[in-house]
């Protein structure tokens, strides 16, 4: 029987993306929605890596199963790296995508297209209970649009135009986004690591 693998994210949109990206793995993926409710851990880390490890450790220990968690966000050069690790609560309330996008557009009101450079970054962690974290990173460069386009994806997707493209992530299919996204890159590396683990044990 396949081993269980928990997706340690209370953000349903992110958990859905992680499940899509892990579909080829010979593990039985479970999300927090399949399990008894538990409060989310406080993200007290100063870096994406600290927060990703903190979340993976919390959920892995709580449910006693191997877990994948990610911490991710948007880094905008003209804002000295903001919203960064505070991306989910940039406008105050946790996970209010619409307000976060409005807040970002306001902050960049005076900034021209050429100076609106930004990147999505993702730190993804695999951790078995009482084990050592395995950490991978991914990043995708782009620009912040002058207004939102599209309603696919989540978070800042309607404002993010990846380099080499003229559409935002909000206007792309999930497959197209996953093929270039920060999360797609980090999880592809984690999948390669997990497939190696599986092969070692075979
Ligand atoms: P986390 O759950 O603390 O990692 O928060 C990540 C936040 O960064 C999300 O709530 C979004 O605001 C933003 N974010 C991360 N990845 C993406 C993405 O793929 N698309 C759009 N926004 C993202």
mmCIF file with all atom_site columns, C-alpha atoms and ligand atoms in Angstrom:
data_model
loop_
_atom_site.group_PDB
_atom_site.id
_atom_site.type_symbol
_atom_site.label_atom_id
_atom_site.label_alt_id
_atom_site.label_comp_id
_atom_site.label_asym_id
_atom_site.label_entity_id
_atom_site.label_seq_id
_atom_site.pdbx_PDB_ins_code
_atom_site.Cartn_x
_atom_site.Cartn_y
_atom_site.Cartn_z
_atom_site.occupancy
_atom_site.B_iso_or_equiv
_atom_site.pdbx_formal_charge
_atom_site.auth_seq_id
_atom_site.auth_comp_id
_atom_site.auth_asym_id
_atom_site.auth_atom_id
_atom_site.pdbx_PDB_model_num
ATOM   1   C CA  . UNK A 1 1   ? 0.000  0.000  0.000   1.00 0.00 ? 1   UNK A CA  1
ATOM   2   C CA  . UNK A 1 2   ? 1.176  3.548  -0.708  1.00 0.00 ? 2   UNK A CA  1
ATOM   3   C CA  . UNK A 1 3   ? 2.522  5.518  2.230   1.00 0.00 ? 3   UNK A CA  1
ATOM   4   C CA  . UNK A 1 4   ? 0.497  8.519  3.428   1.00 0.00 ? 4   UNK A CA  1
ATOM   5   C CA  . UNK A 1 5   ? 1.844  12.005 2.770   1.00 0.00 ? 5   UNK A CA  1
ATOM   6   C CA  . UNK A 1 6   ? 0.260  15.020 4.426   1.00 0.00 ? 6   UNK A CA  1
ATOM   7   C CA  . UNK A 1 7   ? 0.008  18.424 2.762   1.00 0.00 ? 7   UNK A CA  1
ATOM   8   C CA  . UNK A 1 8   ? 0.572  20.830 5.640   1.00 0.00 ? 8   UNK A CA  1
ATOM   9   C CA  . UNK A 1 9   ? -1.268 23.917 4.428   1.00 0.00 ? 9   UNK A CA  1
ATOM   10  C CA  . UNK A 1 10  ? -4.492 25.482 5.668   1.00 0.00 ? 10  UNK A CA  1
ATOM   11  C CA  . UNK A 1 11  ? -4.623 27.618 2.510   1.00 0.00 ? 11  UNK A CA  1
ATOM   12  C CA  . UNK A 1 12  ? -7.030 25.616 0.328   1.00 0.00 ? 12  UNK A CA  1
ATOM   13  C CA  . UNK A 1 13  ? -5.820 27.111 -2.951  1.00 0.00 ? 13  UNK A CA  1
ATOM   14  C CA  . UNK A 1 14  ? -2.209 26.386 -2.131  1.00 0.00 ? 14  UNK A CA  1
ATOM   15  C CA  . UNK A 1 15  ? -3.076 22.875 -0.859  1.00 0.00 ? 15  UNK A CA  1
ATOM   16  C CA  . UNK A 1 16  ? -4.880 22.201 -4.163  1.00 0.00 ? 16  UNK A CA  1
ATOM   17  C CA  . UNK A 1 17  ? -1.813 23.292 -6.148  1.00 0.00 ? 17  UNK A CA  1
ATOM   18  C CA  . UNK A 1 18  ? 0.439  21.106 -3.995  1.00 0.00 ? 18  UNK A CA  1
ATOM   19  C CA  . UNK A 1 19  ? -1.871 18.093 -4.522  1.00 0.00 ? 19  UNK A CA  1
ATOM   20  C CA  . UNK A 1 20  ? -1.821 18.697 -8.307  1.00 0.00 ? 20  UNK A CA  1
ATOM   21  C CA  . UNK A 1 21  ? 1.976  18.884 -8.280  1.00 0.00 ? 21  UNK A CA  1
ATOM   22  C CA  . UNK A 1 22  ? 2.344  15.699 -6.191  1.00 0.00 ? 22  UNK A CA  1
ATOM   23  C CA  . UNK A 1 23  ? -0.073 13.604 -8.242  1.00 0.00 ? 23  UNK A CA  1
ATOM   24  C CA  . UNK A 1 24  ? 2.611  11.459 -9.906  1.00 0.00 ? 24  UNK A CA  1
ATOM   25  C CA  . UNK A 1 25  ? 4.172  10.381 -6.605  1.00 0.00 ? 25  UNK A CA  1
ATOM   26  C CA  . UNK A 1 26  ? 3.435  6.842  -5.376  1.00 0.00 ? 26  UNK A CA  1
ATOM   27  C CA  . UNK A 1 27  ? 2.291  8.229  -2.001  1.00 0.00 ? 27  UNK A CA  1
ATOM   28  C CA  . UNK A 1 28  ? -1.295 8.687  -0.828  1.00 0.00 ? 28  UNK A CA  1
ATOM   29  C CA  . UNK A 1 29  ? -1.665 12.435 -0.469  1.00 0.00 ? 29  UNK A CA  1
ATOM   30  C CA  . UNK A 1 30  ? -3.908 13.701 2.324   1.00 0.00 ? 30  UNK A CA  1
ATOM   31  C CA  . UNK A 1 31  ? -4.865 17.289 2.972   1.00 0.00 ? 31  UNK A CA  1
ATOM   32  C CA  . UNK A 1 32  ? -5.726 18.949 6.280   1.00 0.00 ? 32  UNK A CA  1
ATOM   33  C CA  . UNK A 1 33  ? -9.361 19.056 5.129   1.00 0.00 ? 33  UNK A CA  1
ATOM   34  C CA  . UNK A 1 34  ? -9.404 15.194 5.378   1.00 0.00 ? 34  UNK A CA  1
ATOM   35  C CA  . UNK A 1 35  ? -8.329 15.285 9.045   1.00 0.00 ? 35  UNK A CA  1
ATOM   36  C CA  . UNK A 1 36  ? -9.703 16.567 12.363  1.00 0.00 ? 36  UNK A CA  1
ATOM   37  C CA  . UNK A 1 37  ? -9.333 20.365 12.490  1.00 0.00 ? 37  UNK A CA  1
ATOM   38  C CA  . UNK A 1 38  ? -6.245 21.745 14.170  1.00 0.00 ? 38  UNK A CA  1
ATOM   39  C CA  . UNK A 1 39  ? -5.254 25.403 14.634  1.00 0.00 ? 39  UNK A CA  1
ATOM   40  C CA  . UNK A 1 40  ? -2.574 26.647 12.220  1.00 0.00 ? 40  UNK A CA  1
ATOM   41  C CA  . UNK A 1 41  ? 0.869  27.237 13.768  1.00 0.00 ? 41  UNK A CA  1
ATOM   42  C CA  . UNK A 1 42  ? 2.009  30.814 14.261  1.00 0.00 ? 42  UNK A CA  1
ATOM   43  C CA  . UNK A 1 43  ? 4.460  31.702 11.488  1.00 0.00 ? 43  UNK A CA  1
ATOM   44  C CA  . UNK A 1 44  ? 7.122  33.277 13.683  1.00 0.00 ? 44  UNK A CA  1
ATOM   45  C CA  . UNK A 1 45  ? 10.095 32.712 11.338  1.00 0.00 ? 45  UNK A CA  1
ATOM   46  C CA  . UNK A 1 46  ? 12.016 35.599 9.750   1.00 0.00 ? 46  UNK A CA  1
ATOM   47  C CA  . UNK A 1 47  ? 12.603 33.685 6.508   1.00 0.00 ? 47  UNK A CA  1
ATOM   48  C CA  . UNK A 1 48  ? 10.612 31.514 4.085   1.00 0.00 ? 48  UNK A CA  1
ATOM   49  C CA  . UNK A 1 49  ? 12.792 28.564 5.089   1.00 0.00 ? 49  UNK A CA  1
ATOM   50  C CA  . UNK A 1 50  ? 12.185 28.979 8.836   1.00 0.00 ? 50  UNK A CA  1
ATOM   51  C CA  . UNK A 1 51  ? 8.431  29.192 8.319   1.00 0.00 ? 51  UNK A CA  1
ATOM   52  C CA  . UNK A 1 52  ? 8.307  26.230 5.921   1.00 0.00 ? 52  UNK A CA  1
ATOM   53  C CA  . UNK A 1 53  ? 10.238 24.000 8.356   1.00 0.00 ? 53  UNK A CA  1
ATOM   54  C CA  . UNK A 1 54  ? 8.096  25.234 11.256  1.00 0.00 ? 54  UNK A CA  1
ATOM   55  C CA  . UNK A 1 55  ? 4.863  24.297 9.421   1.00 0.00 ? 55  UNK A CA  1
ATOM   56  C CA  . UNK A 1 56  ? 6.149  20.899 8.238   1.00 0.00 ? 56  UNK A CA  1
ATOM   57  C CA  . UNK A 1 57  ? 7.365  20.025 11.757  1.00 0.00 ? 57  UNK A CA  1
ATOM   58  C CA  . UNK A 1 58  ? 4.138  21.136 13.417  1.00 0.00 ? 58  UNK A CA  1
ATOM   59  C CA  . UNK A 1 59  ? 1.800  19.145 11.138  1.00 0.00 ? 59  UNK A CA  1
ATOM   60  C CA  . UNK A 1 60  ? 4.071  16.123 10.859  1.00 0.00 ? 60  UNK A CA  1
ATOM   61  C CA  . UNK A 1 61  ? 4.346  15.811 14.664  1.00 0.00 ? 61  UNK A CA  1
ATOM   62  C CA  . UNK A 1 62  ? 0.686  16.595 15.258  1.00 0.00 ? 62  UNK A CA  1
ATOM   63  C CA  . UNK A 1 63  ? -0.633 13.942 12.864  1.00 0.00 ? 63  UNK A CA  1
ATOM   64  C CA  . UNK A 1 64  ? 2.334  11.544 13.113  1.00 0.00 ? 64  UNK A CA  1
ATOM   65  C CA  . UNK A 1 65  ? 2.887  11.304 9.370   1.00 0.00 ? 65  UNK A CA  1
ATOM   66  C CA  . UNK A 1 66  ? 5.367  12.545 6.772   1.00 0.00 ? 66  UNK A CA  1
ATOM   67  C CA  . UNK A 1 67  ? 4.454  16.040 5.647   1.00 0.00 ? 67  UNK A CA  1
ATOM   68  C CA  . UNK A 1 68  ? 5.155  18.504 2.861   1.00 0.00 ? 68  UNK A CA  1
ATOM   69  C CA  . UNK A 1 69  ? 4.730  22.204 3.633   1.00 0.00 ? 69  UNK A CA  1
ATOM   70  C CA  . UNK A 1 70  ? 5.713  25.313 1.741   1.00 0.00 ? 70  UNK A CA  1
ATOM   71  C CA  . UNK A 1 71  ? 6.241  28.910 2.650   1.00 0.00 ? 71  UNK A CA  1
ATOM   72  C CA  . UNK A 1 72  ? 6.040  31.232 -0.289  1.00 0.00 ? 72  UNK A CA  1
ATOM   73  C CA  . UNK A 1 73  ? 5.480  34.841 -1.208  1.00 0.00 ? 73  UNK A CA  1
ATOM   74  C CA  . UNK A 1 74  ? 6.004  37.747 -3.527  1.00 0.00 ? 74  UNK A CA  1
ATOM   75  C CA  . UNK A 1 75  ? 9.206  39.826 -3.390  1.00 0.00 ? 75  UNK A CA  1
ATOM   76  C CA  . UNK A 1 76  ? 8.887  43.249 -5.062  1.00 0.00 ? 76  UNK A CA  1
ATOM   77  C CA  . UNK A 1 77  ? 12.131 45.130 -5.776  1.00 0.00 ? 77  UNK A CA  1
ATOM   78  C CA  . UNK A 1 78  ? 10.614 48.639 -5.699  1.00 0.00 ? 78  UNK A CA  1
ATOM   79  C CA  . UNK A 1 79  ? 9.242  47.859 -2.209  1.00 0.00 ? 79  UNK A CA  1
ATOM   80  C CA  . UNK A 1 80  ? 12.581 46.646 -0.823  1.00 0.00 ? 80  UNK A CA  1
ATOM   81  C CA  . UNK A 1 81  ? 11.423 43.034 -0.926  1.00 0.00 ? 81  UNK A CA  1
ATOM   82  C CA  . UNK A 1 82  ? 7.922  43.540 0.548   1.00 0.00 ? 82  UNK A CA  1
ATOM   83  C CA  . UNK A 1 83  ? 5.492  41.877 0.991   1.00 0.00 ? 83  UNK A CA  1
ATOM   84  C CA  . UNK A 1 84  ? 7.952  38.924 1.267   1.00 0.00 ? 84  UNK A CA  1
ATOM   85  C CA  . UNK A 1 85  ? 7.290  36.616 4.236   1.00 0.00 ? 85  UNK A CA  1
ATOM   86  C CA  . UNK A 1 86  ? 4.276  38.806 5.068   1.00 0.00 ? 86  UNK A CA  1
ATOM   87  C CA  . UNK A 1 87  ? 2.597  38.189 1.676   1.00 0.00 ? 87  UNK A CA  1
ATOM   88  C CA  . UNK A 1 88  ? -0.456 36.429 3.121   1.00 0.00 ? 88  UNK A CA  1
ATOM   89  C CA  . UNK A 1 89  ? -1.274 39.351 5.438   1.00 0.00 ? 89  UNK A CA  1
ATOM   90  C CA  . UNK A 1 90  ? 0.080  42.342 3.504   1.00 0.00 ? 90  UNK A CA  1
ATOM   91  C CA  . UNK A 1 91  ? -3.184 44.304 3.870   1.00 0.00 ? 91  UNK A CA  1
ATOM   92  C CA  . UNK A 1 92  ? -3.861 43.178 7.455   1.00 0.00 ? 92  UNK A CA  1
ATOM   93  C CA  . UNK A 1 93  ? -6.194 40.165 7.419   1.00 0.00 ? 93  UNK A CA  1
ATOM   94  C CA  . UNK A 1 94  ? -4.631 36.763 6.761   1.00 0.00 ? 94  UNK A CA  1
ATOM   95  C CA  . UNK A 1 95  ? -5.318 35.483 3.249   1.00 0.00 ? 95  UNK A CA  1
ATOM   96  C CA  . UNK A 1 96  ? -7.497 38.353 1.966   1.00 0.00 ? 96  UNK A CA  1
ATOM   97  C CA  . UNK A 1 97  ? -6.281 38.176 -1.657  1.00 0.00 ? 97  UNK A CA  1
ATOM   98  C CA  . UNK A 1 98  ? -8.416 41.032 -2.952  1.00 0.00 ? 98  UNK A CA  1
ATOM   99  C CA  . UNK A 1 99  ? -7.261 43.478 -0.280  1.00 0.00 ? 99  UNK A CA  1
ATOM   100 C CA  . UNK A 1 100 ? -3.648 42.361 -0.644  1.00 0.00 ? 100 UNK A CA  1
ATOM   101 C CA  . UNK A 1 101 ? -3.786 43.013 -4.396  1.00 0.00 ? 101 UNK A CA  1
ATOM   102 C CA  . UNK A 1 102 ? -5.356 46.459 -3.886  1.00 0.00 ? 102 UNK A CA  1
ATOM   103 C CA  . UNK A 1 103 ? -2.713 47.306 -1.290  1.00 0.00 ? 103 UNK A CA  1
ATOM   104 C CA  . UNK A 1 104 ? 0.069  46.247 -3.661  1.00 0.00 ? 104 UNK A CA  1
ATOM   105 C CA  . UNK A 1 105 ? -1.306 48.327 -6.538  1.00 0.00 ? 105 UNK A CA  1
ATOM   106 C CA  . UNK A 1 106 ? -1.533 51.362 -4.240  1.00 0.00 ? 106 UNK A CA  1
ATOM   107 C CA  . UNK A 1 107 ? 2.031  50.887 -3.041  1.00 0.00 ? 107 UNK A CA  1
ATOM   108 C CA  . UNK A 1 108 ? 3.229  50.779 -6.672  1.00 0.00 ? 108 UNK A CA  1
ATOM   109 C CA  . UNK A 1 109 ? 1.050  53.649 -7.946  1.00 0.00 ? 109 UNK A CA  1
ATOM   110 C CA  . UNK A 1 110 ? 4.029  55.835 -8.866  1.00 0.00 ? 110 UNK A CA  1
ATOM   111 C CA  . UNK A 1 111 ? 6.214  52.996 -10.175 1.00 0.00 ? 111 UNK A CA  1
ATOM   112 C CA  . UNK A 1 112 ? 6.609  52.466 -13.930 1.00 0.00 ? 112 UNK A CA  1
ATOM   113 C CA  . UNK A 1 113 ? 6.288  49.047 -15.631 1.00 0.00 ? 113 UNK A CA  1
ATOM   114 C CA  . UNK A 1 114 ? 10.070 48.691 -16.027 1.00 0.00 ? 114 UNK A CA  1
ATOM   115 C CA  . UNK A 1 115 ? 10.617 49.212 -12.320 1.00 0.00 ? 115 UNK A CA  1
ATOM   116 C CA  . UNK A 1 116 ? 7.863  46.818 -11.244 1.00 0.00 ? 116 UNK A CA  1
ATOM   117 C CA  . UNK A 1 117 ? 10.196 43.814 -11.191 1.00 0.00 ? 117 UNK A CA  1
ATOM   118 C CA  . UNK A 1 118 ? 9.315  41.055 -8.721  1.00 0.00 ? 118 UNK A CA  1
ATOM   119 C CA  . UNK A 1 119 ? 9.613  37.340 -8.075  1.00 0.00 ? 119 UNK A CA  1
ATOM   120 C CA  . UNK A 1 120 ? 7.524  34.640 -6.487  1.00 0.00 ? 120 UNK A CA  1
ATOM   121 C CA  . UNK A 1 121 ? 9.633  32.471 -4.220  1.00 0.00 ? 121 UNK A CA  1
ATOM   122 C CA  . UNK A 1 122 ? 8.836  29.141 -2.621  1.00 0.00 ? 122 UNK A CA  1
ATOM   123 C CA  . UNK A 1 123 ? 10.598 27.073 -0.001  1.00 0.00 ? 123 UNK A CA  1
ATOM   124 C CA  . UNK A 1 124 ? 9.170  23.538 0.136   1.00 0.00 ? 124 UNK A CA  1
ATOM   125 C CA  . UNK A 1 125 ? 10.009 21.088 2.910   1.00 0.00 ? 125 UNK A CA  1
ATOM   126 C CA  . UNK A 1 126 ? 9.540  17.351 3.346   1.00 0.00 ? 126 UNK A CA  1
ATOM   127 C CA  . UNK A 1 127 ? 9.715  16.084 6.899   1.00 0.00 ? 127 UNK A CA  1
ATOM   128 C CA  . UNK A 1 128 ? 8.952  12.693 8.446   1.00 0.00 ? 128 UNK A CA  1
ATOM   129 C CA  . UNK A 1 129 ? 8.045  12.678 12.175  1.00 0.00 ? 129 UNK A CA  1
ATOM   130 C CA  . UNK A 1 130 ? 11.249 13.105 14.216  1.00 0.00 ? 130 UNK A CA  1
ATOM   131 C CA  . UNK A 1 131 ? 13.282 13.252 10.977  1.00 0.00 ? 131 UNK A CA  1
ATOM   132 C CA  . UNK A 1 132 ? 15.493 15.926 9.435   1.00 0.00 ? 132 UNK A CA  1
ATOM   133 C CA  . UNK A 1 133 ? 13.876 18.392 7.012   1.00 0.00 ? 133 UNK A CA  1
ATOM   134 C CA  . UNK A 1 134 ? 14.645 18.077 3.309   1.00 0.00 ? 134 UNK A CA  1
ATOM   135 C CA  . UNK A 1 135 ? 14.470 21.608 1.837   1.00 0.00 ? 135 UNK A CA  1
ATOM   136 C CA  . UNK A 1 136 ? 14.060 22.777 -1.781  1.00 0.00 ? 136 UNK A CA  1
ATOM   137 C CA  . UNK A 1 137 ? 13.621 26.240 -3.316  1.00 0.00 ? 137 UNK A CA  1
ATOM   138 C CA  . UNK A 1 138 ? 12.012 27.655 -6.445  1.00 0.00 ? 138 UNK A CA  1
ATOM   139 C CA  . UNK A 1 139 ? 11.642 31.178 -7.867  1.00 0.00 ? 139 UNK A CA  1
ATOM   140 C CA  . UNK A 1 140 ? 10.046 32.801 -10.917 1.00 0.00 ? 140 UNK A CA  1
ATOM   141 C CA  . UNK A 1 141 ? 10.883 36.318 -12.115 1.00 0.00 ? 141 UNK A CA  1
ATOM   142 C CA  . UNK A 1 142 ? 8.297  38.741 -13.445 1.00 0.00 ? 142 UNK A CA  1
ATOM   143 C CA  . UNK A 1 143 ? 6.624  42.143 -13.307 1.00 0.00 ? 143 UNK A CA  1
ATOM   144 C CA  . UNK A 1 144 ? 3.629  43.460 -11.366 1.00 0.00 ? 144 UNK A CA  1
ATOM   145 C CA  . UNK A 1 145 ? 0.830  44.451 -13.765 1.00 0.00 ? 145 UNK A CA  1
ATOM   146 C CA  . UNK A 1 146 ? -0.791 47.908 -13.597 1.00 0.00 ? 146 UNK A CA  1
ATOM   147 C CA  . UNK A 1 147 ? -4.186 46.275 -12.869 1.00 0.00 ? 147 UNK A CA  1
ATOM   148 C CA  . UNK A 1 148 ? -5.447 42.721 -12.214 1.00 0.00 ? 148 UNK A CA  1
ATOM   149 C CA  . UNK A 1 149 ? -6.060 40.356 -15.153 1.00 0.00 ? 149 UNK A CA  1
ATOM   150 C CA  . UNK A 1 150 ? -7.733 36.943 -14.948 1.00 0.00 ? 150 UNK A CA  1
ATOM   151 C CA  . UNK A 1 151 ? -9.232 35.026 -12.064 1.00 0.00 ? 151 UNK A CA  1
ATOM   152 C CA  . UNK A 1 152 ? -7.357 31.729 -12.185 1.00 0.00 ? 152 UNK A CA  1
ATOM   153 C CA  . UNK A 1 153 ? -5.010 30.671 -9.395  1.00 0.00 ? 153 UNK A CA  1
ATOM   154 C CA  . UNK A 1 154 ? -4.992 32.584 -6.117  1.00 0.00 ? 154 UNK A CA  1
ATOM   155 C CA  . UNK A 1 155 ? -3.234 35.331 -4.185  1.00 0.00 ? 155 UNK A CA  1
ATOM   156 C CA  . UNK A 1 156 ? -1.279 37.764 -6.346  1.00 0.00 ? 156 UNK A CA  1
ATOM   157 C CA  . UNK A 1 157 ? -1.673 35.659 -9.522  1.00 0.00 ? 157 UNK A CA  1
ATOM   158 C CA  . UNK A 1 158 ? -3.847 38.274 -11.346 1.00 0.00 ? 158 UNK A CA  1
ATOM   159 C CA  . UNK A 1 159 ? -1.022 40.821 -10.916 1.00 0.00 ? 159 UNK A CA  1
ATOM   160 C CA  . UNK A 1 160 ? 2.012  38.692 -11.784 1.00 0.00 ? 160 UNK A CA  1
ATOM   161 C CA  . UNK A 1 161 ? 3.316  38.616 -15.366 1.00 0.00 ? 161 UNK A CA  1
ATOM   162 C CA  . UNK A 1 162 ? 6.196  36.102 -15.622 1.00 0.00 ? 162 UNK A CA  1
ATOM   163 C CA  . UNK A 1 163 ? 9.218  37.128 -17.709 1.00 0.00 ? 163 UNK A CA  1
ATOM   164 C CA  . UNK A 1 164 ? 8.807  36.176 -21.373 1.00 0.00 ? 164 UNK A CA  1
ATOM   165 C CA  . UNK A 1 165 ? 4.990  36.244 -21.177 1.00 0.00 ? 165 UNK A CA  1
ATOM   166 C CA  . UNK A 1 166 ? 2.337  38.914 -21.709 1.00 0.00 ? 166 UNK A CA  1
ATOM   167 C CA  . UNK A 1 167 ? -0.366 37.315 -19.531 1.00 0.00 ? 167 UNK A CA  1
ATOM   168 C CA  . UNK A 1 168 ? -0.614 37.098 -15.750 1.00 0.00 ? 168 UNK A CA  1
ATOM   169 C CA  . UNK A 1 169 ? -0.700 33.802 -13.826 1.00 0.00 ? 169 UNK A CA  1
ATOM   170 C CA  . UNK A 1 170 ? -4.387 34.705 -13.309 1.00 0.00 ? 170 UNK A CA  1
ATOM   171 C CA  . UNK A 1 171 ? -4.913 34.249 -17.064 1.00 0.00 ? 171 UNK A CA  1
ATOM   172 C CA  . UNK A 1 172 ? -3.095 30.912 -17.326 1.00 0.00 ? 172 UNK A CA  1
ATOM   173 C CA  . UNK A 1 173 ? -4.241 27.325 -16.853 1.00 0.00 ? 173 UNK A CA  1
ATOM   174 C CA  . UNK A 1 174 ? -2.997 25.470 -13.776 1.00 0.00 ? 174 UNK A CA  1
ATOM   175 C CA  . UNK A 1 175 ? -0.708 23.342 -15.995 1.00 0.00 ? 175 UNK A CA  1
ATOM   176 C CA  . UNK A 1 176 ? 0.854  26.402 -17.607 1.00 0.00 ? 176 UNK A CA  1
ATOM   177 C CA  . UNK A 1 177 ? 1.472  28.072 -14.231 1.00 0.00 ? 177 UNK A CA  1
ATOM   178 C CA  . UNK A 1 178 ? 2.870  24.872 -12.667 1.00 0.00 ? 178 UNK A CA  1
ATOM   179 C CA  . UNK A 1 179 ? 5.313  24.483 -15.579 1.00 0.00 ? 179 UNK A CA  1
ATOM   180 C CA  . UNK A 1 180 ? 7.133  27.683 -14.600 1.00 0.00 ? 180 UNK A CA  1
ATOM   181 C CA  . UNK A 1 181 ? 6.045  28.628 -11.076 1.00 0.00 ? 181 UNK A CA  1
ATOM   182 C CA  . UNK A 1 182 ? 8.153  28.888 -7.941  1.00 0.00 ? 182 UNK A CA  1
ATOM   183 C CA  . UNK A 1 183 ? 6.046  26.101 -6.367  1.00 0.00 ? 183 UNK A CA  1
ATOM   184 C CA  . UNK A 1 184 ? 6.235  23.937 -9.491  1.00 0.00 ? 184 UNK A CA  1
ATOM   185 C CA  . UNK A 1 185 ? 10.044 24.135 -9.419  1.00 0.00 ? 185 UNK A CA  1
ATOM   186 C CA  . UNK A 1 186 ? 10.441 23.465 -5.687  1.00 0.00 ? 186 UNK A CA  1
ATOM   187 C CA  . UNK A 1 187 ? 7.984  20.550 -5.683  1.00 0.00 ? 187 UNK A CA  1
ATOM   188 C CA  . UNK A 1 188 ? 9.540  18.981 -8.798  1.00 0.00 ? 188 UNK A CA  1
ATOM   189 C CA  . UNK A 1 189 ? 12.844 18.843 -6.861  1.00 0.00 ? 189 UNK A CA  1
ATOM   190 C CA  . UNK A 1 190 ? 11.101 17.399 -3.780  1.00 0.00 ? 190 UNK A CA  1
ATOM   191 C CA  . UNK A 1 191 ? 9.402  14.758 -5.967  1.00 0.00 ? 191 UNK A CA  1
ATOM   192 C CA  . UNK A 1 192 ? 12.779 13.721 -7.401  1.00 0.00 ? 192 UNK A CA  1
ATOM   193 C CA  . UNK A 1 193 ? 14.113 13.381 -3.844  1.00 0.00 ? 193 UNK A CA  1
ATOM   194 C CA  . UNK A 1 194 ? 11.075 11.354 -2.700  1.00 0.00 ? 194 UNK A CA  1
ATOM   195 C CA  . UNK A 1 195 ? 11.282 9.078  -5.739  1.00 0.00 ? 195 UNK A CA  1
ATOM   196 C CA  . UNK A 1 196 ? 14.923 8.456  -4.802  1.00 0.00 ? 196 UNK A CA  1
ATOM   197 C CA  . UNK A 1 197 ? 13.882 7.586  -1.224  1.00 0.00 ? 197 UNK A CA  1
ATOM   198 C CA  . UNK A 1 198 ? 11.293 5.153  -2.585  1.00 0.00 ? 198 UNK A CA  1
ATOM   199 C CA  . UNK A 1 199 ? 13.871 3.543  -4.910  1.00 0.00 ? 199 UNK A CA  1
ATOM   200 C CA  . UNK A 1 200 ? 16.398 3.147  -2.029  1.00 0.00 ? 200 UNK A CA  1
ATOM   201 C CA  . UNK A 1 201 ? 13.795 1.238  -0.031  1.00 0.00 ? 201 UNK A CA  1
ATOM   202 C CA  . UNK A 1 202 ? 12.619 -0.941 -2.956  1.00 0.00 ? 202 UNK A CA  1
HETATM 203 P P1  . LIG B 2 .   ? 1.997  31.357 3.209   1.00 0.00 ? 1   LIG B P1  1
HETATM 204 O O1  . LIG B 2 .   ? 0.825  30.451 3.304   1.00 0.00 ? 1   LIG B O1  1
HETATM 205 O O2  . LIG B 2 .   ? 2.387  31.999 4.501   1.00 0.00 ? 1   LIG B O2  1
HETATM 206 O O3  . LIG B 2 .   ? 3.163  30.687 2.530   1.00 0.00 ? 1   LIG B O3  1
HETATM 207 O O4  . LIG B 2 .   ? 1.510  32.577 2.316   1.00 0.00 ? 1   LIG B O4  1
HETATM 208 C C1  . LIG B 2 .   ? 1.817  32.680 1.011   1.00 0.00 ? 1   LIG B C1  1
HETATM 209 C C2  . LIG B 2 .   ? 1.155  33.926 0.438   1.00 0.00 ? 1   LIG B C2  1
HETATM 210 O O5  . LIG B 2 .   ? 1.986  34.388 -0.633  1.00 0.00 ? 1   LIG B O5  1
HETATM 211 C C3  . LIG B 2 .   ? -0.205 33.621 -0.164  1.00 0.00 ? 1   LIG B C3  1
HETATM 212 O O6  . LIG B 2 .   ? -1.257 33.866 0.723   1.00 0.00 ? 1   LIG B O6  1
HETATM 213 C C4  . LIG B 2 .   ? -0.236 34.561 -1.365  1.00 0.00 ? 1   LIG B C4  1
HETATM 214 O O7  . LIG B 2 .   ? -0.633 35.836 -0.949  1.00 0.00 ? 1   LIG B O7  1
HETATM 215 C C5  . LIG B 2 .   ? 1.230  34.619 -1.782  1.00 0.00 ? 1   LIG B C5  1
HETATM 216 N N1  . LIG B 2 .   ? 1.537  33.558 -2.773  1.00 0.00 ? 1   LIG B N1  1
HETATM 217 C C6  . LIG B 2 .   ? 2.358  32.490 -2.591  1.00 0.00 ? 1   LIG B C6  1
HETATM 218 N N2  . LIG B 2 .   ? 2.379  31.717 -3.692  1.00 0.00 ? 1   LIG B N2  1
HETATM 219 C C7  . LIG B 2 .   ? 1.541  32.290 -4.567  1.00 0.00 ? 1   LIG B C7  1
HETATM 220 C C8  . LIG B 2 .   ? 1.135  31.929 -5.884  1.00 0.00 ? 1   LIG B C8  1
HETATM 221 O O8  . LIG B 2 .   ? 1.503  30.897 -6.458  1.00 0.00 ? 1   LIG B O8  1
HETATM 222 N N3  . LIG B 2 .   ? 0.284  32.778 -6.477  1.00 0.00 ? 1   LIG B N3  1
HETATM 223 C C9  . LIG B 2 .   ? -0.165 33.918 -5.874  1.00 0.00 ? 1   LIG B C9  1
HETATM 224 N N4  . LIG B 2 .   ? 0.158  34.282 -4.649  1.00 0.00 ? 1   LIG B N4  1
HETATM 225 C C10 . LIG B 2 .   ? 1.018  33.474 -3.993  1.00 0.00 ? 1   LIG B C10 1
#
